[in-house]
Short mmCIF file of C-alpha atoms and ligand atoms in Angstrom, two decimals:
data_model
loop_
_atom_site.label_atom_id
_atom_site.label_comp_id
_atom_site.label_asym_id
_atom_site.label_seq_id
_atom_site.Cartn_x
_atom_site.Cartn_y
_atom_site.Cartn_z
CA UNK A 90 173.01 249.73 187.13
CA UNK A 91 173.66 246.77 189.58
CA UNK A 92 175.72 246.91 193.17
CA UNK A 93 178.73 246.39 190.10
CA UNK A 94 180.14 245.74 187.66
CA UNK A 95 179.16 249.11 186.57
CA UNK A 96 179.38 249.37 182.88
CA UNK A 97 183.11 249.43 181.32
CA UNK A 98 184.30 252.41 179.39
CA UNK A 99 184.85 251.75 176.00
CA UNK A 100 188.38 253.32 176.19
CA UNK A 101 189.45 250.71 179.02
CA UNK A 102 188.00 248.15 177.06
CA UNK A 103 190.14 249.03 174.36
CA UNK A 104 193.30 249.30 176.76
CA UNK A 105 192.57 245.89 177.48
CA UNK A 106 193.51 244.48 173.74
CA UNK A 107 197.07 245.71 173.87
CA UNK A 108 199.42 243.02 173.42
CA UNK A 109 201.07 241.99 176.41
CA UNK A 110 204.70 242.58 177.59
CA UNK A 111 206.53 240.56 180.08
CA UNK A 112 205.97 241.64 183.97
CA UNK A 113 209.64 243.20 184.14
CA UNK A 114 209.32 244.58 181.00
CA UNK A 115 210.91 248.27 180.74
CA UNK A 116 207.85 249.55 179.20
CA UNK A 117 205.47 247.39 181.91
CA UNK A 118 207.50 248.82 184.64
CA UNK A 119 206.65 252.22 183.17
CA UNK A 120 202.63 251.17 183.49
CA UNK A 121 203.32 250.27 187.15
CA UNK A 122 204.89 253.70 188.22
CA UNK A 123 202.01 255.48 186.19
CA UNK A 124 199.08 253.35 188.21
CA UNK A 125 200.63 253.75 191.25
CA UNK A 126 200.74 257.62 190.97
CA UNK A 127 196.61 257.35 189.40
CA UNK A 128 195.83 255.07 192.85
CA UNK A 129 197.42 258.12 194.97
CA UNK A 130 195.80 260.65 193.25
CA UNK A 131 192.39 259.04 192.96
CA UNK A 132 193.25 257.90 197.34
CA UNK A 133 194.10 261.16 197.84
CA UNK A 134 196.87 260.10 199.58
CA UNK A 135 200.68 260.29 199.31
CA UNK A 136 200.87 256.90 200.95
CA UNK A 137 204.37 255.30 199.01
CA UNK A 138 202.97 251.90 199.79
CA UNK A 139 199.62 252.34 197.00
CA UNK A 140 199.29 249.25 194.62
CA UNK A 141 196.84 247.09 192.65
CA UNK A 142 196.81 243.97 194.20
CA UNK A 143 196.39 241.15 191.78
CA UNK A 144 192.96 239.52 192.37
CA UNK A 145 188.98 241.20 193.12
CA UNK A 146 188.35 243.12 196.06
CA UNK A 147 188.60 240.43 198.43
CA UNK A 148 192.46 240.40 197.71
CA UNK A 149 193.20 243.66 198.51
CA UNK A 150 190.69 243.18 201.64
CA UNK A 151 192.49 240.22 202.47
CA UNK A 152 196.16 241.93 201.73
CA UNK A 153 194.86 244.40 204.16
CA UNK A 154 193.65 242.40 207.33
CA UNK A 155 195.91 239.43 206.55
CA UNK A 156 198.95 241.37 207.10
CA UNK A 157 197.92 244.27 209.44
CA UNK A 158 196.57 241.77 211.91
CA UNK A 159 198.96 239.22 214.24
CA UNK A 160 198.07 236.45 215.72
CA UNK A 161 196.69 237.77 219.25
CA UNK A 162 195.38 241.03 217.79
CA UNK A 163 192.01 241.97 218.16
CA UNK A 164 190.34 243.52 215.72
CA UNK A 165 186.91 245.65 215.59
CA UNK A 166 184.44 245.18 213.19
CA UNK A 167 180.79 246.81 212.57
CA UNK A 168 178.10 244.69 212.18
CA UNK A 169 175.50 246.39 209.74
CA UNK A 170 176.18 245.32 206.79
CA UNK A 171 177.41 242.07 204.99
CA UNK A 172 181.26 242.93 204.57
CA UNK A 173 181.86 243.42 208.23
CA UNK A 174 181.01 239.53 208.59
CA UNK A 175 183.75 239.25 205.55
CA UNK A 176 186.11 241.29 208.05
CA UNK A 177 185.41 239.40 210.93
CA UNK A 178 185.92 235.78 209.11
CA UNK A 179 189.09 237.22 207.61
CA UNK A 180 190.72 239.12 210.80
CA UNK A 181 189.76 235.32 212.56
CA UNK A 182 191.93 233.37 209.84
CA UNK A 183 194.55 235.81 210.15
CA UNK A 184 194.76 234.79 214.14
CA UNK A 185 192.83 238.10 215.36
CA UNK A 186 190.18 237.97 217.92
CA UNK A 187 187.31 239.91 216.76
CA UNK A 188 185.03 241.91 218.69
CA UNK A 189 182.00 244.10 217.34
CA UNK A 190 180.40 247.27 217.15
CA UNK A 191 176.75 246.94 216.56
CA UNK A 192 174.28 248.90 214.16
CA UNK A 193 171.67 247.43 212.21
CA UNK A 194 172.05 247.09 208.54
CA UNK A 195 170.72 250.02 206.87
CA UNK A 196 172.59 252.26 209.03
CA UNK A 197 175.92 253.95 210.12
CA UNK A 198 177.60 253.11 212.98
CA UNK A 199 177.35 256.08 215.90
CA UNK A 200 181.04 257.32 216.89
CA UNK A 201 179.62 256.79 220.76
CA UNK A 202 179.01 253.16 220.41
CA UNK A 203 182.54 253.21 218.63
CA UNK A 204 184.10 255.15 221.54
CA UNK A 205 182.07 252.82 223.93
CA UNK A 206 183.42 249.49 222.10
CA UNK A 207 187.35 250.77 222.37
CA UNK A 208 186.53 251.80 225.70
CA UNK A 209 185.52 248.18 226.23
CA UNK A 210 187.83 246.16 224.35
CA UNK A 211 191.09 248.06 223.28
CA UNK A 212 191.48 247.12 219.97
CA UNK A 213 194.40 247.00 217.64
CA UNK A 214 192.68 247.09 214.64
CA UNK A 215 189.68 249.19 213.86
CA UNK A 216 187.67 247.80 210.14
CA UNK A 217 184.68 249.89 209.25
CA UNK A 218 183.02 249.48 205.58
CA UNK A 219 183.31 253.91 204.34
CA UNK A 220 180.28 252.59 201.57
CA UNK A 221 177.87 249.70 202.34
CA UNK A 222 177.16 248.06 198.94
CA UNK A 223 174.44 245.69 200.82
CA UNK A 224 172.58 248.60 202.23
CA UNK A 225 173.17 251.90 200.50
CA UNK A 226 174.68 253.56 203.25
CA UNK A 227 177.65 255.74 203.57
CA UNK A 228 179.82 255.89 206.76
CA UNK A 229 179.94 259.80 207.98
CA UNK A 230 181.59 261.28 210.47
CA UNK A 231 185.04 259.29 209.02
CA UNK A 232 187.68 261.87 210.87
CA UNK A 233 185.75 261.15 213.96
CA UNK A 234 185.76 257.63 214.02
CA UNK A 235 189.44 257.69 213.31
CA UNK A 236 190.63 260.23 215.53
CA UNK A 237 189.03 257.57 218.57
CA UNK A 238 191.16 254.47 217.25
CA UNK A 239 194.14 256.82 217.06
CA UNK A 240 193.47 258.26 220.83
CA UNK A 241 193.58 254.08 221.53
CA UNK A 242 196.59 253.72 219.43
CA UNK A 243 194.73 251.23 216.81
CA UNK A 244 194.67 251.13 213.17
CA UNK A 245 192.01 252.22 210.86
CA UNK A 246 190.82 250.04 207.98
CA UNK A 247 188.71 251.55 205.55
CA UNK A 248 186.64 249.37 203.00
CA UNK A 249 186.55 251.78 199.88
CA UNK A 250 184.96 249.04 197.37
CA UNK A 251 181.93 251.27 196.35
CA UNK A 252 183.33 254.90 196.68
CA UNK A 253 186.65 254.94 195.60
CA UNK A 254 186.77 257.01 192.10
CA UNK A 255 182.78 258.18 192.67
CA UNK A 256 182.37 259.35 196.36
CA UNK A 257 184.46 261.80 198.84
CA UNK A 258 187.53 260.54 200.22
CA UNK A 259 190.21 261.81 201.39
CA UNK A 260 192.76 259.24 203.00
CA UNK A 261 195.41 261.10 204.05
CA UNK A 262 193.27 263.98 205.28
CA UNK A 263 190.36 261.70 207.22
CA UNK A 264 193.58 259.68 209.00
CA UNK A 265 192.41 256.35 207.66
CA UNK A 266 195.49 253.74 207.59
CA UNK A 267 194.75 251.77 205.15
CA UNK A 268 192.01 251.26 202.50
CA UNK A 269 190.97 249.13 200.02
CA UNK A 270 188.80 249.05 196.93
CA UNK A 271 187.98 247.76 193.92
CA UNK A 272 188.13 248.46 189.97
CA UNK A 273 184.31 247.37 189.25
CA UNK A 274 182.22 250.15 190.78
CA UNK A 275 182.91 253.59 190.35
CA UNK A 276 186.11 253.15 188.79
CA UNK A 277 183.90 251.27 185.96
CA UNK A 278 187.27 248.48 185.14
CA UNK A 279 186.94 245.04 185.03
CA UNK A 280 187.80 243.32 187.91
CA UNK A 281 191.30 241.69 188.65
CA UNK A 282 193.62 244.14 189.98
CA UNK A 283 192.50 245.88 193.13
CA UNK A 284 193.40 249.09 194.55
CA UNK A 285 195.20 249.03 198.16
CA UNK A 286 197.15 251.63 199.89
CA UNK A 287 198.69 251.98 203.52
CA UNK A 288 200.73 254.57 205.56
CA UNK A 289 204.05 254.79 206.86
CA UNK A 290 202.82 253.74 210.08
CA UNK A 291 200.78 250.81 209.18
CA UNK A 292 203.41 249.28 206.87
CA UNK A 293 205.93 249.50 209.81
CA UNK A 294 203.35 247.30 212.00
CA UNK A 295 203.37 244.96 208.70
CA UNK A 296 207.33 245.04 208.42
CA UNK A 297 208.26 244.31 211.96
CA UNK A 298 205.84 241.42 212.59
CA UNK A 299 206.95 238.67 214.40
CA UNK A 300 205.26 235.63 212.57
CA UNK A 301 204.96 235.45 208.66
CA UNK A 302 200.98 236.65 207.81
CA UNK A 303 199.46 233.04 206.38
CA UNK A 304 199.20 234.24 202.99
CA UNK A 305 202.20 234.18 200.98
CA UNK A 306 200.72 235.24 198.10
CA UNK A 307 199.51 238.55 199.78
CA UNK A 308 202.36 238.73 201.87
CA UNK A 309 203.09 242.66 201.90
CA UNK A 310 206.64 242.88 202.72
CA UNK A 311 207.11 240.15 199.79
CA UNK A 312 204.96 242.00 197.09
CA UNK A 313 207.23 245.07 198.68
CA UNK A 314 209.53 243.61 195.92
CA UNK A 315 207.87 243.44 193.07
CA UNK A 316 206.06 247.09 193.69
CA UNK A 317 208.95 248.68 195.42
CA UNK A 318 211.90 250.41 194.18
CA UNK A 319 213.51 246.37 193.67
CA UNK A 320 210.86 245.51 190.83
CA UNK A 321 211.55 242.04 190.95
CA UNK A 322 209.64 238.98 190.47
CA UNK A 323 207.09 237.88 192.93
CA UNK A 324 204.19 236.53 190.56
CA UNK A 325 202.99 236.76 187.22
CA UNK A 326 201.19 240.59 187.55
CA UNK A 327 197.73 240.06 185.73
CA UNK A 328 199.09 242.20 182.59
CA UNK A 329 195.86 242.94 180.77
CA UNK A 330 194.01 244.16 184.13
CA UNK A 331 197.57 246.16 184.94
CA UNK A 332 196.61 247.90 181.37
CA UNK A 333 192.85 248.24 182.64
CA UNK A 334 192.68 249.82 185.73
CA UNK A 335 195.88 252.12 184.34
CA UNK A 336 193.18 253.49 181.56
CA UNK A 337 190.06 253.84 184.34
CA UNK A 338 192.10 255.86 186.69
CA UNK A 339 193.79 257.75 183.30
CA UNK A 340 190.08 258.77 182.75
CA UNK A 341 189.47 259.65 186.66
CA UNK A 342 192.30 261.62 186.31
CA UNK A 343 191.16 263.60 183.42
CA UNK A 344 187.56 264.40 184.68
CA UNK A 345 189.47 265.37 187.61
CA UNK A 346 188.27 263.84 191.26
CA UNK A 347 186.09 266.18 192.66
CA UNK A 348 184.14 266.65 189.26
CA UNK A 349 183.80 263.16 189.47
CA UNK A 350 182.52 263.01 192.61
CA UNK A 351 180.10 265.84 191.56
CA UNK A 352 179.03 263.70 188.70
CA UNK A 353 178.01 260.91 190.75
CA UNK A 354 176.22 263.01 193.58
CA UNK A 355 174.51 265.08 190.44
CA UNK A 356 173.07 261.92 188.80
CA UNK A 357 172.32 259.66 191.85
CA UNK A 358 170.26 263.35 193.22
CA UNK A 359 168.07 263.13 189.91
CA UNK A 360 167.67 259.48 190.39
CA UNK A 361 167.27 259.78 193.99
CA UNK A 362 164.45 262.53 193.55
CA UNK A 363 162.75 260.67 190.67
CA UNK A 364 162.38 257.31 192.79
CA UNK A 365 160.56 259.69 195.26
CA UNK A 366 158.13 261.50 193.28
CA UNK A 367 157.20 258.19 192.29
CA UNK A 368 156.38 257.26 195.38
CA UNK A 369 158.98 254.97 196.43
CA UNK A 370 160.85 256.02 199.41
CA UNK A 371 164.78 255.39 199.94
CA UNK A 372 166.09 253.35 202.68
CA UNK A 373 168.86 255.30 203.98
CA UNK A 374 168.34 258.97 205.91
CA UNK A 375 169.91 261.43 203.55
CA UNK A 376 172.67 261.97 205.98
CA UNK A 377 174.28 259.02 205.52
CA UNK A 378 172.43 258.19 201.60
CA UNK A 379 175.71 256.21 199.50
CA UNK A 380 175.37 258.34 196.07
CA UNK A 381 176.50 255.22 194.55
CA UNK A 382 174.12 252.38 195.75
CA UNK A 383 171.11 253.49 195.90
CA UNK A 384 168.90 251.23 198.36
CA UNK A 385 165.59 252.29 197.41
CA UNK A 386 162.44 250.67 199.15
CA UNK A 387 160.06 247.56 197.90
CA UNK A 388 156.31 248.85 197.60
CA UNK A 389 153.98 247.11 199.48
CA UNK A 390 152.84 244.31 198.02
CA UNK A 391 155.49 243.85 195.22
CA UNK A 392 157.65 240.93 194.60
CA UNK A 393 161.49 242.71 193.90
CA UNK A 394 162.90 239.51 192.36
CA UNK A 395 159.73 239.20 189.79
CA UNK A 396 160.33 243.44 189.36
CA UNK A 397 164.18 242.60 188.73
CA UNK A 398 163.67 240.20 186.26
CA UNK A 399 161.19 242.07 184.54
CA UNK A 400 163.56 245.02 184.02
CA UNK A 401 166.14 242.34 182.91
CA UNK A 402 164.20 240.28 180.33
CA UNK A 403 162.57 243.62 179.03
CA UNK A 404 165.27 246.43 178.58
CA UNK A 405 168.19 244.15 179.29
CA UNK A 406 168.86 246.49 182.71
CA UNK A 407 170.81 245.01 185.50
CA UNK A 408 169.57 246.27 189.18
CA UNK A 409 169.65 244.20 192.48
CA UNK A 410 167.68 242.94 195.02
CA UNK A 411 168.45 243.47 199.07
CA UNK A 412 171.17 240.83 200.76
CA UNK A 413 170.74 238.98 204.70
CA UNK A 414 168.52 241.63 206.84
CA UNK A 415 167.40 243.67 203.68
CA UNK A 416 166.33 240.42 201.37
CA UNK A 417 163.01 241.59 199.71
CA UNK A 418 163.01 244.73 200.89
CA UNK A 419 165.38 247.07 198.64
CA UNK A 420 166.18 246.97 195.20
CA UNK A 421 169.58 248.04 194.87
CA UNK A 422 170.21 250.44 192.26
CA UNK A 423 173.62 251.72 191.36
CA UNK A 424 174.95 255.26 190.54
CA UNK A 425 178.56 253.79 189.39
CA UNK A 426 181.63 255.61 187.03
CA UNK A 427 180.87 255.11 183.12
CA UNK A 428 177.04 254.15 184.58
CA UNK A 429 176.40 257.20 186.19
CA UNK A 430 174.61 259.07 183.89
CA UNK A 431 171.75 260.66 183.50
CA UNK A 432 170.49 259.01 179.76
CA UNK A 433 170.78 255.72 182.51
CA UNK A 434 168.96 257.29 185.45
CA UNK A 435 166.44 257.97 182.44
CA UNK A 436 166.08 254.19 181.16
CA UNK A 437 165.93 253.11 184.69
CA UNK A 438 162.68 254.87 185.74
CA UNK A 439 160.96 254.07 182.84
CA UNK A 440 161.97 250.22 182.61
CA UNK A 441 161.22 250.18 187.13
CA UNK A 442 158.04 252.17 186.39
CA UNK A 443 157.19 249.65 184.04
CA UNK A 444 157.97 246.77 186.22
CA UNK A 445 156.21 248.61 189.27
CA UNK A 446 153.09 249.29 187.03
CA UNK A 447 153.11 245.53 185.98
CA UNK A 448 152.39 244.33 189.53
CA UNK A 449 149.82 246.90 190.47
CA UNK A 450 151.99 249.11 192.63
CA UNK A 451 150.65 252.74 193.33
CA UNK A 452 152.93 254.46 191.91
CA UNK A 453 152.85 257.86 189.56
CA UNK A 454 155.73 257.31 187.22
CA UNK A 455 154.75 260.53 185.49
CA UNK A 456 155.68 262.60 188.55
CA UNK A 457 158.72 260.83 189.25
CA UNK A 458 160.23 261.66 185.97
CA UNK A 459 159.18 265.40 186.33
CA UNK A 460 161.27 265.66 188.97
CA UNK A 461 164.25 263.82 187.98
CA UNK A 462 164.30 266.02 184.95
CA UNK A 463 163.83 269.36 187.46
CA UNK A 464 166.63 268.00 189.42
CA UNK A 465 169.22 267.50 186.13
CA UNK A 466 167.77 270.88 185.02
CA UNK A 467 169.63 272.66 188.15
C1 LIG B 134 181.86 246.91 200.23
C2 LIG B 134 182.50 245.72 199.55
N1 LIG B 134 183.58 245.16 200.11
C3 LIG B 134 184.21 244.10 199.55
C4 LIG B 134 183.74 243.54 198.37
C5 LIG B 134 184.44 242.35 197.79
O1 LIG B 134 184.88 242.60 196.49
P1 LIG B 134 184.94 241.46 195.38
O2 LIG B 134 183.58 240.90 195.20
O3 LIG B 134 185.45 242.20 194.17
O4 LIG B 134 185.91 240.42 195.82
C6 LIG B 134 182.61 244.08 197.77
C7 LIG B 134 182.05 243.50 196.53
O5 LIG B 134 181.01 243.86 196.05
C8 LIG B 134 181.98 245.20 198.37
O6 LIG B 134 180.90 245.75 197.82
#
């Protein structure tokens, strides 16, 4: 119940000991169309350009900014969290200028200061992070935010990492132009293949560019062939995580989406409202609270990494502990795909009551689990 990877279901795990085909096979080829269609459903998007890329989040992160930005571009990036510094260094390497839009980690950025910083600076490309896996926060007010880079004519970049598969959203209906994700939070699949998808109108901007983007392995409008109508060789697909994230998004597709956002919202609330009755508060406002990271406050007087490794060597739990601005502050607790479930949100409070009690904190672990239990009662 760490910031990922969440726990693997046993089905994908399975998935992942069938014996591998070529990558041209017929029957591989078949497993490509079939992810491609899970990515669009689980996007909700009809984007034609939706694909794993081969590699962890980064990749598709990289696949995204590497190839949407030119040399000369200038691309806007938030500042409060840690993968808008990942952005930046990326957009930089890619020959961008980067300028910022400021909010301190632990919360959302405000669509004025976003409207104030194109007003300012004119971007072409516009990166925001939709779930903040250093700080527990969620990104509202999405169709705003993009409906101000499109009145600039910019591009929208949407890190998915931590909600794609367990939180709302909607690609093609928020206007986002591309997003990114990947398989080891809420889509609970080893990591390797990454989920990426762009529009019609962001792939055109990718298509007509005037210099080659600096990666050739992530080079778009070469991978175009491989996961286009051509099929033909670019590299070696990564077979067994092809077979993976096929099987997570099979089971996405099955609980259907929005039951599996419900899911996640369902057992983050009980966890959410336990942590509370205990007496620890949550970092985030609940406007903009990630259901899937769950940033929830140090007690006074506790040391997290002694709590974190008690909960480790004890009941053999994973959790986190806060990253840059939030180091020491919040343990991060996560609410992610096969994890998020309510026998989990269970074992956590006791083994973090434990580890709480342990170092003296005033805490009343009783209370907390009455209410988690009156939440998953509802
Ligand atoms: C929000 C976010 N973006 C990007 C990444 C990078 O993904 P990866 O570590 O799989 O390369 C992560 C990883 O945790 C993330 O949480």
């Amino acid at each position: 119940m760490g910031p990922g990877p969440s726990d693997v279901h046993p089905r994908v795990l399975r998935a992942m000991s069938t014996p591998l085909v070529g990558h041209l096979d017929p029957s591989f080829i078949d497993i490509m169309d079939d992810v491609q269609e899970l990515l669009r459903y689980t996007f909700r998007t009809d984007n034609q350009w939706t694909i794993p890329v081969s590699g962890t989040g980064s990749a598709s992160m990289e696949a995204a900014i590497a190839n949407l930005v030119e040399p000369g571009d200038t691309m806007l990036v938030p500042t409060n969290g840690y993968f808008g510094d990942r952005m930046a260094s990326m957009a930089e390497r890619a020959g961008g200028d980067v300028v910022y839009v400021d909010a301190p980690w632990g919360e959302p950025l405000d669509p004025v200061d976003v409207q104030d910083a194109f007003d300012q600076y004119q971007p072409d490309v516009f990166g925001f992070v939709h779930a903040e896996t250093s700080t527990g926060v969620k990104q509202p007010d999405v169709p705003q935010l993009t409906e101000i880079a499109h009145s600039h004519d910019a591009y929208v970049v949407a890190d998915c990492v931590t909600s794609l598969g367990g939180v709302e959203l909607e690609v093609d209906k928020w206007d986002i132009d591309v997003a990114y994700s990947g398989p080891q939070k809420c889509l609970s699949c080893p990591p390797g293949a990454s989920p990426l998808t762009l529009n019609d109108r962001a792939m055109d901007k990718v298509l007509s560019r005037e210099e080659d983007p600096r990666s050739w392995y992530l080079d778009l409008s070469l991978l175009e062939g491989y996961w286009g109508d051509e099929r033909a060789y670019h590299h070696t697909a990564p077979i067994t995580n092809v077979y993976a994230i096929r099987e997570a998004l099979r089971l996405v597709a099955e609980e259907g989406i929005e039951e599996r956002w419900d899911r996640h919202l369902r057992v983050a609330n009980g966890l959410k409202a336990g942590v509370e009755a205990m007496g620890l508060g949550l970092n985030p406002e609940d406007d903009y609270w990630l259901p899937s990271l769950n940033a929830v406050l140090v007690p006074d007087g506790v040391d997290a990494g002694a709590a974190i490794g008690y909960v480790l060597d004890n009941y053999d739990l994973e959790i986190a502990g806060g990253l840059g601005a939030l180091d020491g502050d919040i343990f991060r607790i996560g609410c992610m795909g096969h994890s998020a479930q309510e026998k989990n949100v269970a074992f956590l409070m006791s083994a973090l009551g434990e580890a709480l009690e342990a170092q003296g904190a005033d805490i009343d672990v009783e209370a907390g689990f009455a209410a988690m239990r009156e939440q998953f009662a509802e």
